[in-house]
Amino acid sequence: MEGKYHWSNPSLAIEMAVVFIGSLVTRFNKLCDPDVVCWDETHFGKFASYYLKSENYFDVHPPLGKMMLALFGEFSSYNGSFSFEKPGQEYGDTNYCGIRGFCALLGSAVPPLIYAVVQSQISRNAGIVCACLLTFDTGLITLSQFILLESPLFFFLATALALHQLTRCSTLYSKSWMCVITAAGASLGCIMSVKYIGVFTVAYIGFLVIEDLWKMVTDKNCHIKDAAVYFSAFASSFIVLPALLYILFFVIHFRFTLNTTDSDSTYSPSFQASLIGNKVADIKNSQYLQYQNNVRFKKGHFLLHSHHLTYPDIGLNQVTGYGHRDDNNEWEVERCLGTPGYGDSLIVSGDMIQLRHRATGRYLTVLPDIAGITDLVDNRVVTTENSDLNSCLQITLSDVSRKFQKVETFQTDLVLLSLNNKCALKIGEKQLPEYGAKQIEVTCTRRHVRKPTSVQFTLEHNISPHEAENTQSIQPSSFFQKLSEMQVKMLVTNNALLPSEEERSSRPWMWPLDWEGLWFALSHKHGGVYFLGNPVIFWTNLLMIFILLFINVKQSYTKLRAQEIPYGEKELYQTNWYLFGYLLHYVPFFLMGRVLYFHHFYSAFIFNCMLSGGVVEMLLTRCSTRTAIRLRCALLLVILASFVAFAPLAYGIPVDEDHKTYGYVTWFRWLDTWSF
């Protein structure tokens, strides 16, 4: 692009400083209010604490963002002792403001960085409009003020865009160009290591690089060697470097999560054996499954579990999936009603067994005529005092062609079939209500033929009553084995995330409309924080998308008729790239089956604000200078007025003792779906 873009430019530096100061004011206002755990602070604050205590944990996101939160805590003298048990928990004497302050600082850097990009690619006026939209959006302020991953995510997104634009405006192959391109690649590695949706930003910048490379290849004055060098430089900086950084952050993650915790059962025994204090490495297992063995069946990171809690409608003990180490995960394998086995004690595929729960002495049983709670198509699974034919389970291997094969600990994928009910045991995807301690329901499904992997278990624990037969020890995983296992578990678990009953999820079509918000906190002392975008900004952004589409149609029509084009080619071309970035960060969510929340939209929102700045600039260039100034000022005043009106959503809506909101902001409840 032709824009002048140098950090040493005093004018640009002053402009960015002014925007930065405005961002600081909006982000740091009432930073410590409310003084309670707000929404996902209960997760990410807890994860940061694990690093400070060198304890292992599992999460679906890569580690960089959480390690940064831990580092912020270390700088602010937080020692990781706070429990982060649930939203609404009071912080008390805990120094939480320091971590929030670092998050707000990163969030404050986003508007000036994006301003610099738009100023360079389109114009200063377009950058001002974009910066105001980002600075005064109540939703972006809320995401920047709390202990969340959004501030690091948006910071690296803005940094990557700014540094890539700087590569375009630097002298090709100079030392400064090489430094900038390396820094841009490092930003891409960082954003990908905060959340996986950072991959969309990597893809966007990748398309920009491909565009530049295509221009070089098709330029008759450009030598093919120059294009090859250009490609090599960007491939090493934008592909190899981010991948190496991603791996490096996991090296650091494993270094600071050495000690065992209750969440270790998420991982394989080999992974657990690499942790300090985990006793799994000391346990000797029987190599093969045998009758009378004490076993644990595992599916994903859930173990087959039972307890004394019962189903209210039938009064029988529940069988559930549980993600932590517990004696209630242990079962004893018995012959099914005296059926013969292969040899004296060894179990092979095709054998019939029954499972006796060791803690309660009851037998796992499939109820033939009672449907599950979370899946009405499947049969319910319980434990009963006595066994019958509905307690009989056939051991079947995932490879059905392997008849009479031994079941090996840690290695064999097996299926537990109830022949009497023609179904297979399955740890489901949905939680039971409160009476089931919110554990995952286990059912017996007849749909196992279509989805065979959904019913496969492995033996994580297989102890024979005869100690001489327990000879198999567990070898700790290597770094790359642990890295590989974590990637699979993170992706699988992330795709399977479902909301709990009290959580309010949303759908992608709602987000550009600002259709509904989300309570982050309710505090009578400091008021309630309601996460909602500034509707004036959101609806303006949505309108600008439609105007841009109209401009493209009109521009194409005038070109076909060989008439004078009404809008600048450069501005329209660049704004269309912003539209592409918006769609790239938004449309994929329509394809996702996991639970989604409003904050997932905000990466796309940043591109939408850039798009709006470009569209406003194209519209006002057709006006006289005086009219353009008046209209631009009017727009900025409307944005500022809307911020004043909706600011209490971010800084605290007054709440009475009954948790009912009041105050002038309730006058602006324009949609019934806004629950403030």
mmCIF file of C-alpha atoms in Angstrom, residues 220-446:
data_model
loop_
_atom_site.group_PDB
_atom_site.id
_atom_site.type_symbol
_atom_site.label_atom_id
_atom_site.label_comp_id
_atom_site.label_asym_id
_atom_site.label_seq_id
_atom_site.Cartn_x
_atom_site.Cartn_y
_atom_site.Cartn_z
ATOM 1 C CA LYS A 220 7.390 -8.240 -15.653
ATOM 2 C CA ASN A 221 10.086 -6.165 -13.972
ATOM 3 C CA CYS A 222 10.417 -8.583 -11.060
ATOM 4 C CA HIS A 223 12.968 -11.383 -11.323
ATOM 5 C CA ILE A 224 11.833 -14.860 -10.301
ATOM 6 C CA LYS A 225 14.706 -15.026 -7.792
ATOM 7 C CA ASP A 226 13.271 -12.017 -5.949
ATOM 8 C CA ALA A 227 9.911 -13.764 -5.676
ATOM 9 C CA ALA A 228 11.620 -16.924 -4.411
ATOM 10 C CA VAL A 229 13.526 -14.978 -1.752
ATOM 11 C CA TYR A 230 10.319 -13.156 -0.777
ATOM 12 C CA PHE A 231 8.445 -16.445 -0.448
ATOM 13 C CA SER A 232 11.245 -18.042 1.571
ATOM 14 C CA ALA A 233 11.379 -15.103 3.971
ATOM 15 C CA PHE A 234 7.657 -15.145 4.614
ATOM 16 C CA ALA A 235 7.452 -18.954 4.794
ATOM 17 C CA SER A 236 10.157 -19.068 7.460
ATOM 18 C CA SER A 237 8.694 -16.129 9.419
ATOM 19 C CA PHE A 238 4.972 -16.833 9.020
ATOM 20 C CA ILE A 239 4.943 -20.657 9.045
ATOM 21 C CA VAL A 240 8.089 -22.085 10.617
ATOM 22 C CA LEU A 241 8.539 -19.439 13.339
ATOM 23 C CA PRO A 242 4.901 -19.567 14.583
ATOM 24 C CA ALA A 243 5.063 -23.369 14.705
ATOM 25 C CA LEU A 244 8.305 -23.290 16.687
ATOM 26 C CA LEU A 245 6.891 -20.707 19.085
ATOM 27 C CA TYR A 246 3.750 -22.792 19.558
ATOM 28 C CA ILE A 247 5.909 -25.776 20.562
ATOM 29 C CA LEU A 248 8.121 -23.573 22.764
ATOM 30 C CA PHE A 249 5.119 -22.353 24.741
ATOM 31 C CA PHE A 250 4.193 -25.961 25.491
ATOM 32 C CA VAL A 251 7.771 -26.593 26.644
ATOM 33 C CA ILE A 252 7.322 -23.731 29.114
ATOM 34 C CA HIS A 253 3.836 -24.989 30.014
ATOM 35 C CA PHE A 254 5.105 -28.448 30.950
ATOM 36 C CA ARG A 255 7.997 -26.885 32.871
ATOM 37 C CA PHE A 256 5.613 -24.966 35.136
ATOM 38 C CA THR A 257 2.914 -27.650 35.550
ATOM 39 C CA LEU A 258 5.007 -30.437 37.014
ATOM 40 C CA ASN A 259 2.955 -31.445 40.062
ATOM 41 C CA THR A 260 0.007 -33.813 40.058
ATOM 42 C CA THR A 261 -3.586 -32.666 40.729
ATOM 43 C CA ASP A 262 -7.077 -34.170 40.657
ATOM 44 C CA SER A 263 -7.442 -33.280 36.972
ATOM 45 C CA ASP A 264 -4.678 -35.724 35.944
ATOM 46 C CA SER A 265 -7.201 -38.425 35.036
ATOM 47 C CA THR A 266 -7.898 -36.388 31.890
ATOM 48 C CA TYR A 267 -4.608 -37.694 30.546
ATOM 49 C CA SER A 268 -3.287 -41.149 29.769
ATOM 50 C CA PRO A 269 -1.440 -43.116 32.479
ATOM 51 C CA SER A 270 1.851 -42.517 30.647
ATOM 52 C CA PHE A 271 1.228 -38.757 30.764
ATOM 53 C CA GLN A 272 0.302 -38.997 34.453
ATOM 54 C CA ALA A 273 3.477 -40.963 35.176
ATOM 55 C CA SER A 274 5.536 -37.940 34.062
ATOM 56 C CA LEU A 275 4.075 -35.744 36.823
ATOM 57 C CA ILE A 276 5.634 -35.281 40.247
ATOM 58 C CA GLY A 277 3.596 -36.901 42.999
ATOM 59 C CA ASN A 278 1.423 -39.043 40.725
ATOM 60 C CA LYS A 279 1.318 -42.604 42.041
ATOM 61 C CA VAL A 280 0.254 -44.212 38.769
ATOM 62 C CA ALA A 281 3.899 -44.923 37.910
ATOM 63 C CA ASP A 282 4.204 -46.984 41.099
ATOM 64 C CA ILE A 283 1.223 -49.205 40.250
ATOM 65 C CA LYS A 284 1.868 -52.563 38.609
ATOM 66 C CA ASN A 285 -0.960 -53.630 36.304
ATOM 67 C CA SER A 286 -1.873 -56.995 34.896
ATOM 68 C CA GLN A 287 -1.046 -57.018 31.195
ATOM 69 C CA TYR A 288 -4.366 -58.607 30.203
ATOM 70 C CA LEU A 289 -7.935 -58.407 31.488
ATOM 71 C CA GLN A 290 -8.923 -61.293 33.772
ATOM 72 C CA TYR A 291 -11.847 -62.255 35.958
ATOM 73 C CA GLN A 292 -11.746 -60.860 39.517
ATOM 74 C CA ASN A 293 -9.514 -57.982 38.382
ATOM 75 C CA ASN A 294 -10.074 -54.496 39.767
ATOM 76 C CA VAL A 295 -10.459 -52.257 36.685
ATOM 77 C CA ARG A 296 -11.233 -48.726 35.517
ATOM 78 C CA PHE A 297 -12.808 -48.150 32.108
ATOM 79 C CA LYS A 298 -11.948 -44.851 30.419
ATOM 80 C CA LYS A 299 -13.491 -42.988 27.487
ATOM 81 C CA GLY A 300 -11.788 -39.732 26.535
ATOM 82 C CA HIS A 301 -11.088 -38.049 29.851
ATOM 83 C CA PHE A 302 -14.097 -39.609 31.606
ATOM 84 C CA LEU A 303 -14.037 -42.766 33.719
ATOM 85 C CA LEU A 304 -16.944 -45.181 34.171
ATOM 86 C CA HIS A 305 -18.231 -44.227 37.610
ATOM 87 C CA SER A 306 -21.026 -44.928 40.089
ATOM 88 C CA HIS A 307 -21.950 -43.611 43.532
ATOM 89 C CA HIS A 308 -24.697 -43.583 46.165
ATOM 90 C CA LEU A 309 -26.726 -40.889 44.350
ATOM 91 C CA THR A 310 -29.945 -42.234 42.820
ATOM 92 C CA TYR A 311 -32.382 -41.311 40.061
ATOM 93 C CA PRO A 312 -35.415 -39.705 41.780
ATOM 94 C CA ASP A 313 -37.964 -41.427 39.525
ATOM 95 C CA ILE A 314 -36.764 -45.013 40.038
ATOM 96 C CA GLY A 315 -34.620 -44.889 43.185
ATOM 97 C CA LEU A 316 -31.670 -46.789 41.637
ATOM 98 C CA ASN A 317 -28.020 -45.755 41.816
ATOM 99 C CA GLN A 318 -26.623 -43.759 38.902
ATOM 100 C CA VAL A 319 -23.817 -44.780 36.561
ATOM 101 C CA THR A 320 -21.980 -41.732 35.233
ATOM 102 C CA GLY A 321 -18.849 -40.460 33.533
ATOM 103 C CA TYR A 322 -16.476 -38.701 35.937
ATOM 104 C CA GLY A 323 -13.291 -36.809 35.114
ATOM 105 C CA HIS A 324 -11.322 -37.181 38.344
ATOM 106 C CA ARG A 325 -9.538 -39.915 40.296
ATOM 107 C CA ASP A 326 -11.933 -41.572 42.718
ATOM 108 C CA ASP A 327 -12.458 -44.981 44.335
ATOM 109 C CA ASN A 328 -15.942 -44.916 42.824
ATOM 110 C CA ASN A 329 -14.354 -45.456 39.400
ATOM 111 C CA GLU A 330 -13.323 -49.017 40.280
ATOM 112 C CA TRP A 331 -15.178 -52.154 39.166
ATOM 113 C CA GLU A 332 -14.595 -55.861 39.697
ATOM 114 C CA VAL A 333 -14.965 -58.100 36.647
ATOM 115 C CA GLU A 334 -17.034 -61.246 37.238
ATOM 116 C CA ARG A 335 -18.351 -64.050 35.078
ATOM 117 C CA CYS A 336 -21.854 -63.413 33.824
ATOM 118 C CA LEU A 337 -24.218 -65.832 35.617
ATOM 119 C CA GLY A 338 -21.713 -68.683 35.449
ATOM 120 C CA THR A 339 -20.986 -68.461 31.716
ATOM 121 C CA PRO A 340 -17.727 -70.163 30.688
ATOM 122 C CA GLY A 341 -14.620 -68.146 29.956
ATOM 123 C CA TYR A 342 -11.497 -68.834 27.910
ATOM 124 C CA GLY A 343 -9.229 -70.822 30.260
ATOM 125 C CA ASP A 344 -9.517 -70.242 33.983
ATOM 126 C CA SER A 345 -9.383 -66.462 34.272
ATOM 127 C CA LEU A 346 -8.248 -64.760 31.064
ATOM 128 C CA ILE A 347 -10.917 -62.732 29.250
ATOM 129 C CA VAL A 348 -10.981 -62.521 25.451
ATOM 130 C CA SER A 349 -13.232 -60.805 22.938
ATOM 131 C CA GLY A 350 -16.646 -62.429 22.874
ATOM 132 C CA ASP A 351 -16.668 -63.339 26.582
ATOM 133 C CA MET A 352 -19.633 -62.387 28.761
ATOM 134 C CA ILE A 353 -18.891 -60.465 31.958
ATOM 135 C CA GLN A 354 -20.690 -58.504 34.640
ATOM 136 C CA LEU A 355 -19.313 -55.510 36.537
ATOM 137 C CA ARG A 356 -19.635 -55.183 40.301
ATOM 138 C CA HIS A 357 -19.058 -51.714 41.677
ATOM 139 C CA ARG A 358 -16.456 -52.129 44.404
ATOM 140 C CA ALA A 359 -17.524 -49.212 46.615
ATOM 141 C CA THR A 360 -21.243 -50.077 46.739
ATOM 142 C CA GLY A 361 -21.186 -53.808 45.913
ATOM 143 C CA ARG A 362 -23.920 -53.296 43.298
ATOM 144 C CA TYR A 363 -24.028 -54.567 39.701
ATOM 145 C CA LEU A 364 -24.068 -52.424 36.568
ATOM 146 C CA THR A 365 -27.399 -53.087 34.852
ATOM 147 C CA VAL A 366 -29.102 -51.841 31.682
ATOM 148 C CA LEU A 367 -32.794 -51.060 32.170
ATOM 149 C CA PRO A 368 -34.691 -52.363 29.129
ATOM 150 C CA ASP A 369 -37.775 -50.150 29.323
ATOM 151 C CA ILE A 370 -36.556 -46.886 30.845
ATOM 152 C CA ALA A 371 -35.051 -44.137 28.715
ATOM 153 C CA GLY A 372 -32.077 -42.004 29.656
ATOM 154 C CA ILE A 373 -32.396 -38.526 31.152
ATOM 155 C CA THR A 374 -30.265 -36.596 28.651
ATOM 156 C CA ASP A 375 -30.888 -38.880 25.670
ATOM 157 C CA LEU A 376 -34.404 -40.278 25.433
ATOM 158 C CA VAL A 377 -33.476 -42.683 22.633
ATOM 159 C CA ASP A 378 -30.977 -44.650 24.749
ATOM 160 C CA ASN A 379 -31.560 -47.030 27.645
ATOM 161 C CA ARG A 380 -30.755 -45.964 31.165
ATOM 162 C CA VAL A 381 -27.845 -47.585 32.995
ATOM 163 C CA VAL A 382 -27.907 -48.041 36.789
ATOM 164 C CA THR A 383 -26.551 -50.352 39.481
ATOM 165 C CA THR A 384 -28.733 -52.946 41.242
ATOM 166 C CA GLU A 385 -28.260 -55.169 44.281
ATOM 167 C CA ASN A 386 -28.500 -58.368 42.259
ATOM 168 C CA SER A 387 -27.425 -59.232 38.734
ATOM 169 C CA ASP A 388 -29.584 -60.658 35.935
ATOM 170 C CA LEU A 389 -29.371 -60.974 32.146
ATOM 171 C CA ASN A 390 -29.496 -57.165 31.844
ATOM 172 C CA SER A 391 -26.214 -57.065 33.797
ATOM 173 C CA CYS A 392 -24.434 -59.272 31.273
ATOM 174 C CA LEU A 393 -22.027 -57.453 28.964
ATOM 175 C CA GLN A 394 -20.127 -58.918 26.052
ATOM 176 C CA ILE A 395 -16.518 -57.821 25.574
ATOM 177 C CA THR A 396 -16.110 -56.827 21.920
ATOM 178 C CA LEU A 397 -13.053 -55.269 20.341
ATOM 179 C CA SER A 398 -13.310 -52.253 18.064
ATOM 180 C CA ASP A 399 -11.917 -54.489 15.328
ATOM 181 C CA VAL A 400 -14.771 -57.016 15.212
ATOM 182 C CA SER A 401 -12.745 -59.379 13.009
ATOM 183 C CA ARG A 402 -10.417 -60.156 15.923
ATOM 184 C CA LYS A 403 -12.174 -63.079 17.618
ATOM 185 C CA PHE A 404 -10.896 -64.525 20.893
ATOM 186 C CA GLN A 405 -8.302 -61.786 21.256
ATOM 187 C CA LYS A 406 -6.933 -60.824 24.670
ATOM 188 C CA VAL A 407 -7.814 -57.422 26.131
ATOM 189 C CA GLU A 408 -4.578 -55.556 26.866
ATOM 190 C CA THR A 409 -4.268 -52.815 29.455
ATOM 191 C CA PHE A 410 -3.886 -49.275 28.000
ATOM 192 C CA GLN A 411 -3.792 -50.603 24.421
ATOM 193 C CA THR A 412 -7.035 -52.351 23.445
ATOM 194 C CA ASP A 413 -10.141 -50.400 22.380
ATOM 195 C CA LEU A 414 -13.115 -52.392 23.614
ATOM 196 C CA VAL A 415 -16.906 -52.130 23.509
ATOM 197 C CA LEU A 416 -19.249 -53.291 26.282
ATOM 198 C CA LEU A 417 -22.344 -54.751 24.585
ATOM 199 C CA SER A 418 -25.613 -55.615 26.297
ATOM 200 C CA LEU A 419 -26.826 -58.474 24.099
ATOM 201 C CA ASN A 420 -30.102 -58.676 25.984
ATOM 202 C CA ASN A 421 -30.904 -55.069 24.988
ATOM 203 C CA LYS A 422 -28.917 -54.910 21.711
ATOM 204 C CA CYS A 423 -27.038 -51.794 22.779
ATOM 205 C CA ALA A 424 -23.559 -50.624 23.871
ATOM 206 C CA LEU A 425 -22.483 -48.649 26.944
ATOM 207 C CA LYS A 426 -21.755 -45.016 26.151
ATOM 208 C CA ILE A 427 -20.513 -42.083 28.212
ATOM 209 C CA GLY A 428 -22.659 -39.300 26.799
ATOM 210 C CA GLU A 429 -22.064 -35.602 26.185
ATOM 211 C CA LYS A 430 -24.614 -34.003 28.504
ATOM 212 C CA GLN A 431 -24.610 -33.416 32.232
ATOM 213 C CA LEU A 432 -27.173 -34.774 34.635
ATOM 214 C CA PRO A 433 -29.109 -32.225 36.733
ATOM 215 C CA GLU A 434 -28.152 -31.296 40.292
ATOM 216 C CA TYR A 435 -29.304 -34.659 41.667
ATOM 217 C CA GLY A 436 -26.588 -36.275 39.551
ATOM 218 C CA ALA A 437 -23.868 -33.881 40.766
ATOM 219 C CA LYS A 438 -23.694 -32.569 37.171
ATOM 220 C CA GLN A 439 -21.741 -35.616 36.080
ATOM 221 C CA ILE A 440 -22.081 -37.076 32.582
ATOM 222 C CA GLU A 441 -24.857 -39.617 32.097
ATOM 223 C CA VAL A 442 -23.948 -43.126 30.944
ATOM 224 C CA THR A 443 -26.519 -44.769 28.679
ATOM 225 C CA CYS A 444 -26.782 -47.852 26.509
ATOM 226 C CA THR A 445 -27.124 -46.823 22.873
ATOM 227 C CA ARG A 446 -28.357 -48.735 19.828
#
